[in-house]
Short mmCIF file of C-alpha atoms in Angstrom, two decimals:
data_model
loop_
_atom_site.label_atom_id
_atom_site.label_comp_id
_atom_site.label_asym_id
_atom_site.label_seq_id
_atom_site.Cartn_x
_atom_site.Cartn_y
_atom_site.Cartn_z
CA GLN A 1 -13.43 -15.72 -11.80
CA VAL A 2 -12.73 -13.17 -14.89
CA ARG A 3 -15.91 -11.12 -16.13
CA LEU A 4 -14.57 -9.47 -19.61
CA VAL A 5 -16.82 -7.23 -21.33
CA GLU A 6 -16.75 -5.74 -25.20
CA SER A 7 -17.57 -2.17 -25.76
CA GLY A 8 -17.03 -0.03 -29.82
CA GLY A 9 -18.85 -1.60 -31.90
CA GLY A 10 -21.34 0.29 -34.14
CA LEU A 11 -22.85 1.22 -38.12
CA VAL A 12 -19.72 1.97 -39.94
CA GLN A 13 -19.50 3.67 -44.06
CA ALA A 14 -17.57 0.59 -45.78
CA GLY A 15 -13.45 2.84 -44.88
CA GLY A 16 -14.99 3.71 -42.03
CA SER A 17 -12.89 2.93 -38.76
CA LEU A 18 -13.81 1.91 -34.63
CA ARG A 19 -12.26 0.19 -32.26
CA LEU A 20 -13.00 -1.68 -30.26
CA SER A 21 -12.53 -2.48 -26.10
CA CYS A 22 -12.33 -5.00 -24.20
CA VAL A 23 -11.93 -4.11 -20.24
CA ALA A 24 -11.26 -6.40 -17.81
CA SER A 25 -12.37 -7.38 -13.95
CA GLY A 26 -12.36 -9.77 -11.53
CA SER A 27 -9.85 -12.50 -11.04
CA ILE A 28 -7.66 -11.28 -13.63
CA PHE A 29 -3.45 -12.74 -12.41
CA ASN A 30 -1.96 -14.98 -15.20
CA ILE A 31 -3.91 -13.96 -17.93
CA ASN A 32 -1.45 -14.83 -20.99
CA SER A 33 -3.30 -15.51 -23.28
CA MET A 34 -5.35 -12.70 -25.37
CA ALA A 35 -7.85 -12.68 -28.95
CA TRP A 36 -10.49 -11.24 -30.57
CA TYR A 37 -12.49 -13.21 -32.31
CA ARG A 38 -15.02 -13.00 -34.38
CA GLN A 39 -18.78 -14.66 -36.41
CA ALA A 40 -20.87 -13.79 -39.07
CA PRO A 41 -24.93 -15.09 -39.12
CA GLY A 42 -24.50 -18.79 -40.35
CA LYS A 43 -20.62 -18.37 -39.67
CA GLN A 44 -18.64 -20.12 -37.04
CA ARG A 45 -16.64 -18.15 -34.97
CA GLY A 46 -13.05 -17.78 -35.93
CA LEU A 47 -10.12 -15.38 -34.72
CA VAL A 48 -9.50 -12.14 -36.10
CA ALA A 49 -5.83 -11.09 -33.56
CA ARG A 50 -3.78 -12.82 -30.93
CA LEU A 51 -1.61 -11.04 -28.25
CA PHE A 52 1.26 -13.56 -27.14
CA SER A 53 3.99 -12.49 -24.12
CA GLY A 54 6.34 -10.12 -25.11
CA ASP A 55 3.67 -8.31 -27.22
CA ARG A 56 3.23 -10.71 -30.58
CA THR A 57 0.50 -11.07 -32.63
CA ASP A 58 -1.09 -12.67 -34.75
CA PHE A 59 -3.82 -11.82 -38.08
CA LEU A 60 -6.70 -13.36 -39.88
CA ASP A 61 -4.79 -12.79 -43.23
CA SER A 62 -7.68 -10.86 -44.50
CA VAL A 63 -7.80 -9.01 -41.61
CA LYS A 64 -3.59 -7.36 -42.09
CA GLY A 65 -2.71 -4.36 -41.82
CA ARG A 66 -5.86 -3.52 -41.16
CA PHE A 67 -6.27 -3.57 -38.06
CA THR A 68 -4.25 -3.65 -34.84
CA ILE A 69 -4.75 -5.71 -31.58
CA SER A 70 -2.60 -3.76 -28.32
CA ARG A 71 -3.46 -3.64 -24.65
CA ASP A 72 -3.07 -1.42 -21.88
CA ASN A 73 -2.56 -4.37 -18.75
CA ALA A 74 -2.78 -0.34 -16.38
CA LYS A 75 -6.55 -0.37 -17.52
CA ASN A 76 -7.32 -4.43 -17.93
CA THR A 77 -7.71 -3.24 -21.36
CA LEU A 78 -7.40 -5.16 -24.57
CA TYR A 79 -8.10 -2.86 -27.82
CA LEU A 80 -9.17 -3.84 -31.61
CA GLN A 81 -7.79 -1.00 -33.57
CA MET A 82 -9.71 -1.45 -37.10
CA ASN A 83 -9.81 0.53 -40.07
CA SER A 84 -10.33 0.57 -43.65
CA LEU A 85 -13.85 -1.75 -42.76
CA LYS A 86 -14.89 -4.16 -45.57
CA PRO A 87 -18.22 -5.31 -45.52
CA GLU A 88 -17.11 -8.28 -44.85
CA ASP A 89 -15.79 -7.62 -41.24
CA THR A 90 -19.30 -7.71 -40.71
CA ALA A 91 -19.30 -10.16 -37.22
CA VAL A 92 -20.51 -9.94 -33.17
CA TYR A 93 -16.88 -9.54 -32.51
CA TYR A 94 -15.58 -11.48 -28.84
CA CYS A 95 -12.68 -10.82 -26.08
CA TYR A 96 -11.24 -13.79 -24.64
CA ALA A 97 -8.63 -14.13 -21.58
CA GLY A 98 -7.47 -17.44 -20.26
CA PRO A 99 -3.79 -19.11 -18.82
CA THR A 100 -3.72 -21.18 -22.03
CA TRP A 101 -4.72 -20.79 -25.61
CA ASN A 102 -6.97 -23.82 -24.73
CA THR A 103 -11.19 -21.18 -25.20
CA ASN A 104 -12.99 -23.43 -22.67
CA ILE A 105 -11.13 -23.18 -20.44
CA GLY A 106 -10.18 -19.14 -20.45
CA SER A 107 -13.65 -16.56 -20.38
CA TRP A 108 -15.64 -14.55 -22.79
CA GLY A 109 -17.06 -11.58 -22.79
CA GLN A 110 -20.97 -10.93 -24.62
CA GLY A 111 -19.80 -9.51 -27.65
CA THR A 112 -20.50 -6.53 -29.69
CA GLN A 113 -21.75 -6.04 -33.46
CA VAL A 114 -20.47 -4.44 -35.79
CA THR A 115 -21.97 -3.54 -39.03
CA VAL A 116 -19.97 -1.85 -41.93
CA SER A 117 -22.23 -1.14 -44.85
CA SER A 118 -21.80 -1.40 -48.45
#
């Protein structure tokens, strides 16, 4: 099955930037839906950004204009460029990939911690 490994998280000051990467391996064929989710302490996991076929994108309202989602098919890698980071962005960020938007049948990474200090 598909394996996903996130990287790029860390500790940054407010206003800084981070670039998250998600490398897919294993059975990577027919991955039609890819997205980034995040979960803050005491909160439910929520969608941050997703990438559709044809490179159409969708973003959480609070990150629009600050985050960019993209992919490099040759490297089997999904990216999340995060600029102008705010303390409210602090969370564990997870990569999702699957044949559909039914996240119960797709694959998840183990997450990477992003901490933004004020």
